[in-house]
Short mmCIF file of C-alpha atoms and ligand atoms in Angstrom, two decimals:
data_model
loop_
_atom_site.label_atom_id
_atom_site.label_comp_id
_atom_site.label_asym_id
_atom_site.label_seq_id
_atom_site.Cartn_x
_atom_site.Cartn_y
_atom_site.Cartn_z
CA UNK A 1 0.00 0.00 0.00
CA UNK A 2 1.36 3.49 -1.04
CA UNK A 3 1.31 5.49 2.26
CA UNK A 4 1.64 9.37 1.84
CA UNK A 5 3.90 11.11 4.26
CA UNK A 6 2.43 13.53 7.22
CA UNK A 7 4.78 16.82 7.17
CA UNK A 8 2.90 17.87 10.13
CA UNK A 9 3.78 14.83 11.30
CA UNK A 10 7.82 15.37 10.57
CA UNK A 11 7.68 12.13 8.63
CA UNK A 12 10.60 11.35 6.13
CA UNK A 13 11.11 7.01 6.20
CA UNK A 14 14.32 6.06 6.32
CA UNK A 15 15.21 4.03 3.49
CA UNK A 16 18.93 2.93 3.98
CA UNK A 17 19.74 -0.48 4.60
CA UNK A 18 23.33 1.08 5.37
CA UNK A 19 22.12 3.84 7.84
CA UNK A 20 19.46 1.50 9.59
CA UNK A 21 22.72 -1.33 9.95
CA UNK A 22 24.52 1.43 11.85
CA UNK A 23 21.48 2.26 13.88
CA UNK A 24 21.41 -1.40 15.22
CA UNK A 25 25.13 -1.84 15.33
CA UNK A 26 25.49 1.59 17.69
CA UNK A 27 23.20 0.41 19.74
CA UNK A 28 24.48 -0.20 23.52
CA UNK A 29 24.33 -3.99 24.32
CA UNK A 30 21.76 -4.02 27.28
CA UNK A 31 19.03 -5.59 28.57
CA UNK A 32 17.05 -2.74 28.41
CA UNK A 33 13.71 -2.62 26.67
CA UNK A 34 13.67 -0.57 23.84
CA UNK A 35 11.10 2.69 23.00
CA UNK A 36 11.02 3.81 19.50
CA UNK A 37 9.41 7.06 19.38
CA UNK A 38 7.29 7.48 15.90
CA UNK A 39 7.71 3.69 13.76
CA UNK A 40 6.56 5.00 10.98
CA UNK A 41 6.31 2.37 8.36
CA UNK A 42 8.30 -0.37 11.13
CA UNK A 43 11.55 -0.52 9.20
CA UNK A 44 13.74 0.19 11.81
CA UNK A 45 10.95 -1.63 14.20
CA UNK A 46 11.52 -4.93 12.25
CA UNK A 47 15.55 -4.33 12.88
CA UNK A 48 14.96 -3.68 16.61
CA UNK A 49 13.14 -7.24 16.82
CA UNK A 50 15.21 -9.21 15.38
CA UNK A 51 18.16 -8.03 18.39
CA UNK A 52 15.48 -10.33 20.43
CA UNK A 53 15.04 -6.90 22.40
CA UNK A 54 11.33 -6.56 23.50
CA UNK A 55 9.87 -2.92 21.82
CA UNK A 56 7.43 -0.36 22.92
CA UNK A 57 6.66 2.04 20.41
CA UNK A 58 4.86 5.49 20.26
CA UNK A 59 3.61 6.45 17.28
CA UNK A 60 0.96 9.60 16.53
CA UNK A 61 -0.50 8.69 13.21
CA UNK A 62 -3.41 6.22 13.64
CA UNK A 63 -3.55 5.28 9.78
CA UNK A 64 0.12 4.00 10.71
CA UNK A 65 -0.89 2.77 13.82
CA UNK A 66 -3.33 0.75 11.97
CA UNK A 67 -1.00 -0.48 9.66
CA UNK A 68 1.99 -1.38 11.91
CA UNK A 69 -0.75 -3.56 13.92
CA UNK A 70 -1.51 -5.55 11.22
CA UNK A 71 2.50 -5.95 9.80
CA UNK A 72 3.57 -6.93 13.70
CA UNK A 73 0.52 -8.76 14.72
CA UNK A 74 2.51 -11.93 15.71
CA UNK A 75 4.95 -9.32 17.84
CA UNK A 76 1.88 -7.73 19.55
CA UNK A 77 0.38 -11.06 19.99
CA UNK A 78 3.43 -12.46 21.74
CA UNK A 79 3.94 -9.17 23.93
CA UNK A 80 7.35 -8.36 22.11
CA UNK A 81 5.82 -5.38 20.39
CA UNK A 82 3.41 -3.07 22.53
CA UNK A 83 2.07 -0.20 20.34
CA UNK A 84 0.88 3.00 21.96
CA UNK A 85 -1.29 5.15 19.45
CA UNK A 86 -0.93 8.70 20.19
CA UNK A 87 1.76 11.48 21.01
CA UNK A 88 4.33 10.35 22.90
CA UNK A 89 4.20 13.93 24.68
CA UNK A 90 1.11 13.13 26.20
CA UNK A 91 2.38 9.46 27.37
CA UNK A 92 5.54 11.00 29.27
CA UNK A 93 4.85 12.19 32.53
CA UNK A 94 7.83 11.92 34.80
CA UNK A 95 8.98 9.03 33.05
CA UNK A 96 7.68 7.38 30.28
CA UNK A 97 7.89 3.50 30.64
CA UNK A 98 7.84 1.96 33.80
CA UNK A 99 10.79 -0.21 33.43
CA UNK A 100 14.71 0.60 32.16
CA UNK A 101 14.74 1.66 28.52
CA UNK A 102 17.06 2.67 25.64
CA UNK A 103 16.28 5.30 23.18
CA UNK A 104 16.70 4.13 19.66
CA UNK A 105 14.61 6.18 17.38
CA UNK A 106 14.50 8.17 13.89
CA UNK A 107 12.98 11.15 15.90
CA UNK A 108 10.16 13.72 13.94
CA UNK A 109 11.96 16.67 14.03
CA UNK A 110 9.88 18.98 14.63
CA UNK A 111 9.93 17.63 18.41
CA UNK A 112 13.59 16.17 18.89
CA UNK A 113 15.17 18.63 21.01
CA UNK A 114 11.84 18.53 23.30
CA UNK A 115 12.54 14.99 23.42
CA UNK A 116 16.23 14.37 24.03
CA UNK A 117 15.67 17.05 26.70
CA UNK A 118 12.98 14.82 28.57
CA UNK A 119 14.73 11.70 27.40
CA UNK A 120 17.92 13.43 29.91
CA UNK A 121 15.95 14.07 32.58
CA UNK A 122 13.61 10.47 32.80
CA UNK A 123 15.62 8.35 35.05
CA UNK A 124 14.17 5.44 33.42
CA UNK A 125 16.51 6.06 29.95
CA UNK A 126 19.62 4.95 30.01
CA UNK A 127 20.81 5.48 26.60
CA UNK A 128 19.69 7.37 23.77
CA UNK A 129 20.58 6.49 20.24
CA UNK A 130 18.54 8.92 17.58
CA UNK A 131 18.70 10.54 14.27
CA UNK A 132 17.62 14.09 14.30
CA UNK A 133 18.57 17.18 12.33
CA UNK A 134 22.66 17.07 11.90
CA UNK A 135 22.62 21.19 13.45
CA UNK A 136 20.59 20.13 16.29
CA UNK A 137 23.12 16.86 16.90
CA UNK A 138 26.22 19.39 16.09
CA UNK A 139 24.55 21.13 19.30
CA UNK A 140 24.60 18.56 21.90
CA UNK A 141 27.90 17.21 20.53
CA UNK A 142 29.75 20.49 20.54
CA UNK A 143 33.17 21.02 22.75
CA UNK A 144 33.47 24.31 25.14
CA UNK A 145 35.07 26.60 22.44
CA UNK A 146 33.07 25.86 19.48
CA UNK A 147 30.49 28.16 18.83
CA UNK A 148 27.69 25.69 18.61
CA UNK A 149 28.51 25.10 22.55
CA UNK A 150 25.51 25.89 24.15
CA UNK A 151 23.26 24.30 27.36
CA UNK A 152 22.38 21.14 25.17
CA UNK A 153 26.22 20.31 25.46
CA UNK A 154 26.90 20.90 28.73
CA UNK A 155 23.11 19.16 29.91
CA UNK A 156 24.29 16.09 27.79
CA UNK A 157 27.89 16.30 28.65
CA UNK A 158 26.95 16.07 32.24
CA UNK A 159 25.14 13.04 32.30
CA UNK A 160 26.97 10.88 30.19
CA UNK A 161 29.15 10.19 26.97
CA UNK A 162 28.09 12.08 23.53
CA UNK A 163 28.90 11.01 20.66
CA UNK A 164 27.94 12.23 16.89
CA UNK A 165 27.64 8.39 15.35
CA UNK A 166 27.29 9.27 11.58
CA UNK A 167 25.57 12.49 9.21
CA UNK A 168 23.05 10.86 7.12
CA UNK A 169 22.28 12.72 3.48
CA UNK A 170 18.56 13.49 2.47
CA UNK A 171 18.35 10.57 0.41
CA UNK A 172 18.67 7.84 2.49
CA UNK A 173 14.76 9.18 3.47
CA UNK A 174 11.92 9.25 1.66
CA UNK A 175 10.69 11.92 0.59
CA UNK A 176 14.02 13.69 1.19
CA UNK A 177 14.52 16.26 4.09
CA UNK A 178 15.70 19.37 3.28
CA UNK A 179 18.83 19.62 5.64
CA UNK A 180 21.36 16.92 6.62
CA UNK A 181 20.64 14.58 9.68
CA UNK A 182 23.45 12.71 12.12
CA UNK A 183 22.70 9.53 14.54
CA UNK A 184 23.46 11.19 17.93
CA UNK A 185 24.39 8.38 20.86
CA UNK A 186 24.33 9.27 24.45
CA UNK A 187 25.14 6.82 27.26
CA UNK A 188 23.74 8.04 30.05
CA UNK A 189 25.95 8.04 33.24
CA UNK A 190 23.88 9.85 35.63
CA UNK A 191 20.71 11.97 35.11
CA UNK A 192 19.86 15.70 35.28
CA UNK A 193 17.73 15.70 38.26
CA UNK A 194 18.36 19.04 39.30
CA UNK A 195 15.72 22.00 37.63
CA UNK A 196 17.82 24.53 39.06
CA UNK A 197 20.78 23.79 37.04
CA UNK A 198 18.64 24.01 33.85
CA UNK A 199 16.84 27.40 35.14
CA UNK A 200 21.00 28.22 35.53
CA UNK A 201 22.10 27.19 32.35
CA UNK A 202 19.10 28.89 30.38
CA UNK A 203 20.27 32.00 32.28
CA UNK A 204 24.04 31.04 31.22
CA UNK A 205 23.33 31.17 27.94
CA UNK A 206 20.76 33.57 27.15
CA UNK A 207 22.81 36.05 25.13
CA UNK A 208 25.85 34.13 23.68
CA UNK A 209 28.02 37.12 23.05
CA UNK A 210 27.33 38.39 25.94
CA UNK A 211 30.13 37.29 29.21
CA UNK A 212 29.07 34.94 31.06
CA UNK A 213 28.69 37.03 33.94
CA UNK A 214 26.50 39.28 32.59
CA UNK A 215 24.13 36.37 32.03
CA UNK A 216 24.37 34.82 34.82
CA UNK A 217 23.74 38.47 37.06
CA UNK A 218 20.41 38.89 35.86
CA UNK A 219 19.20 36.01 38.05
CA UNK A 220 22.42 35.67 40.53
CA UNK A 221 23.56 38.38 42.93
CA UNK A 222 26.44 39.51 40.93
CA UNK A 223 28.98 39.66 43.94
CA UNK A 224 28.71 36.20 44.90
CA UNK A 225 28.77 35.46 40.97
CA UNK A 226 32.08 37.73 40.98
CA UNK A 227 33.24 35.85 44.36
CA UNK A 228 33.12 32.56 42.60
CA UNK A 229 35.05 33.77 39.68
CA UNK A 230 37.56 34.87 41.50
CA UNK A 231 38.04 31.68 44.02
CA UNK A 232 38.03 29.71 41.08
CA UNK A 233 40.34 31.67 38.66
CA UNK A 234 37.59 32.50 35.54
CA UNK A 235 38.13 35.71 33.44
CA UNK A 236 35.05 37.97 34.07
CA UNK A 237 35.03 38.73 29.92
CA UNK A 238 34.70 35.48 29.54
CA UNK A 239 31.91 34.12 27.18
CA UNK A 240 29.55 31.61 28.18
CA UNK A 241 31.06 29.37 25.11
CA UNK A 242 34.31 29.30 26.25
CA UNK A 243 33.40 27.70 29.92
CA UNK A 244 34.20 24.13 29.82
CA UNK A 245 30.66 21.51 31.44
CA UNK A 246 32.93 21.08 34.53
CA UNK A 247 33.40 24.90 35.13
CA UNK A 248 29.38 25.39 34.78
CA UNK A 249 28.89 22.66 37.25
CA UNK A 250 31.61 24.51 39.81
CA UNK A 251 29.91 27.69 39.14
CA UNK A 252 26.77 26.14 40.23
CA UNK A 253 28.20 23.96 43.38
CA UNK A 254 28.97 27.15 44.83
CA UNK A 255 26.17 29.16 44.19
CA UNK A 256 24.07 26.64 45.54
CA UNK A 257 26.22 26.87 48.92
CA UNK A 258 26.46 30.26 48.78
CA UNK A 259 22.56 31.21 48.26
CA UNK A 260 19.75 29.92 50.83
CA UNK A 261 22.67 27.73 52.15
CA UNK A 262 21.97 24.52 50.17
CA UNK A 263 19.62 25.75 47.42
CA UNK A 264 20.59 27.96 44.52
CA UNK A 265 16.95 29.47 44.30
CA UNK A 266 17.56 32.59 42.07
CA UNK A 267 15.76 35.84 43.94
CA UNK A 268 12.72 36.98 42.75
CA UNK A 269 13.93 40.01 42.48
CA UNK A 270 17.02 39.60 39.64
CA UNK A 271 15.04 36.88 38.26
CA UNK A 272 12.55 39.67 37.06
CA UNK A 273 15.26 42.04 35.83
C1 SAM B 1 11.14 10.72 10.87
S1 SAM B 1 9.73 9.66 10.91
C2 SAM B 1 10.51 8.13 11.28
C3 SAM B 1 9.72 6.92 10.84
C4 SAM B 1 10.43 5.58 10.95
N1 SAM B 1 10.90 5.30 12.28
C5 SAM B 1 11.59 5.50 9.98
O1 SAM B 1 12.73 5.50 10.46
O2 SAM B 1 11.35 5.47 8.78
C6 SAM B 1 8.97 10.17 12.42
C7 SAM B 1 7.81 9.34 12.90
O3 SAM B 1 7.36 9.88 14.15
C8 SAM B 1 5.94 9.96 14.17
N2 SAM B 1 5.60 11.06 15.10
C9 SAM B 1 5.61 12.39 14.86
N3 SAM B 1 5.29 13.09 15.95
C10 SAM B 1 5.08 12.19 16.94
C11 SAM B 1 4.69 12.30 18.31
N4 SAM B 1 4.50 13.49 18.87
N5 SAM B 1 4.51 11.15 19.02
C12 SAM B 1 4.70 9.93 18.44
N6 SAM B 1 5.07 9.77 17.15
C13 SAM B 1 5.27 10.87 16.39
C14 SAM B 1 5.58 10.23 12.72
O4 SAM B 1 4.24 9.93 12.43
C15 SAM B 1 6.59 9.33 12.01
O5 SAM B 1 6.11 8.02 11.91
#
C-alpha cells in the first residue's frame, strides 16, 4: 500500500539499509527494553526485533498505527511489540515507561530537542541512540570553544558520553529532508535531576556574546557570581562558550552553597530584571 507522508507529522522514512545497519550496530548492548518514538512504516521496528530486544513504540499517526498492527501482529500477539497510538508527549509524565529503557529512534523533528531534553531528565533512559537534524546533533555534541557550545552540550555532557555516530544525506529518506541529519548516541551516566541547574544554564546562555557574567547576574547576585570567579580563577570577559561543562557545574556547586545555604533558588527580584 502506497502510504503518503504527514509533514505535520515530521515524517521522512528512512530508506537505507546502510544507515538502519549502523542504527542497530550503535546500539548499547543491554538488557534494556527498547522505545522507539514514531515507527513510521516499522523498518527500523523490524531491525529492533530481530536483536530479540522486547519494543514499545509510540507512534501519533493512527492510519500508521493501523498499519503497523496488522504488519507486527505476531509481535503484539506475543507481547514483544506493545504499540501505543498517540503522542508520545502526552504518554511521558515523569517518566515514560515503567521499566529501564534505551532510546533508539529516527525522531520527527519537529519535536527532537523537546525529546532528548525529557529523554535526559527520565531516570528510566539509560541510553539514547537517535537521528535528528545534523545542526541540532552538532549542538549537543559540541566542545566548550566551538560556537555551537551551548546548554544542550553541557546538559548532555553532564550526564553521560556524547557522541555524533554518523551524518546521514537526504536521500537515504523518503521523501528527502531538506537539511542533513546525524545519529546522535548518548550513554547516560547519571541523570539531570536538578531544575535549578537548567533554570542556571538557560540563564548562562541567554545572550551568547554576551560574558558569562553578565548572564548569569540577571538572576544571581552579581557579587557572589564575581566571588566565585575569583576563588576559582575564571576571566570575568569570559563568554559563556568558552566555559568548559565542569566549570558550569563549579559555578553552580557554589552558588548553591552560597545562596539559601543549600539551594541555589535565584531571587525573585534579579530573576525579574
Ligand atoms: C522521521 S519519521 C521516522 C519513521 C520511521 N521510524 C523511519 O525511520 O522510517 C517520524 C515518525 O514519528 C511519528 N511522530 C511524529 N510526531 C510524533 C509524536 N509526537 N509522538 C509519536 N510519534 C510521532 C511520525 O508519524 C513518524 O512516523
Amino acid at each position: 500500500m502506497k502510504i503518503a507522508a504527514k509533514k505535520k507529522f515530521g515524517q521522512n522514512f528512512l530508506k537505507d539499509e546502510v544507515v538502519l545497519y549502523k542504527i542497530i550496530e550503535s546500539m548499547p548492548k543491554t538488557e534494556n527494553v527498547i522505545v522507539e518514538i514514531g515507527p513510521g512504516l516499522g523498518d527500523l521496528t523490524k531491525k529492533l526485533l530481530a536483536q530479540q530486544r522486547d519494543v514499545i513504540a509510540f507512534e501519533i499517526d493512527e492510519g500508521l498505527c493501523r498499519l503497523l498492527e496488522k504488519e507486527f501482529h505476531e509481535e503484539i500477539e506475543a507481547k514483544r511489540l506493545r504499540l501505543v497510538c498517540g503522542d508520545v508527549i502526552d504518554h511521558w509524565k515523569q517518566n515514560l515507561v515503567d521499566k529501564d529503557y534505551d532510546l533508539v529512534a529516527n525522531l520527527p523533528y519537529y519535536v527532537a530537542t523537546n525529546i532528548v531534553l525529557r529523554a535526559l531528565q527520565d531516570e528510566r533512559c539509560k541510553n539514547i541512540l537517535v537521528m535528528l537534524q545534523k545542526e541540532v546533533a552538532d549542538k549537543f555534541c559540541a566542545k566548550e570553544g566551538e560556537k555551537e557550545f551551548s546548554s544542550l552540550a553541557v546538559l548532555a555532557q553532564s550526564v553521560g558520553q556524547v557522541k555524533r555516530v554518523c551524518v546521514v544525506k537526504p536521500q537515504s529518506f523518503s521523501p528527502a529532508p531538506k537539511v542533513d541529519s546525524a545519529v546522535l548516541l548518548i550513554q547516560k551516566r547519571a541523570n539531570l535531576d536538578d531544575k535549578h541547574f537548567m533554570q542556571f544554564l538557560k540563564a548562562a546562555f541567554a545572550q551568547p556574546r554576551k560574558t558569562l557574567l553578565k548572564n548569569l547576574s540577571r538572576l544571581y547576585p552579581k557579587e557572589q557570581l564575581e566571588q566565585i570567579f575569583a576563588t576559582l580563577g575564571i576571566a570575568s570577559n569570559i563568554r559563556p562558550h568558552e566555559a568548559s561543562t565542569s566549570i558550569y557545574h563549579q559555578i553552580f556547586g557554589m552558588l548553591k552553597e552560597k545562596i539559601d545555604g543549600a539551594k541555589a533558588v535565584p531571587t525573585t527580584t534579579t530573576a525579574t530584571k
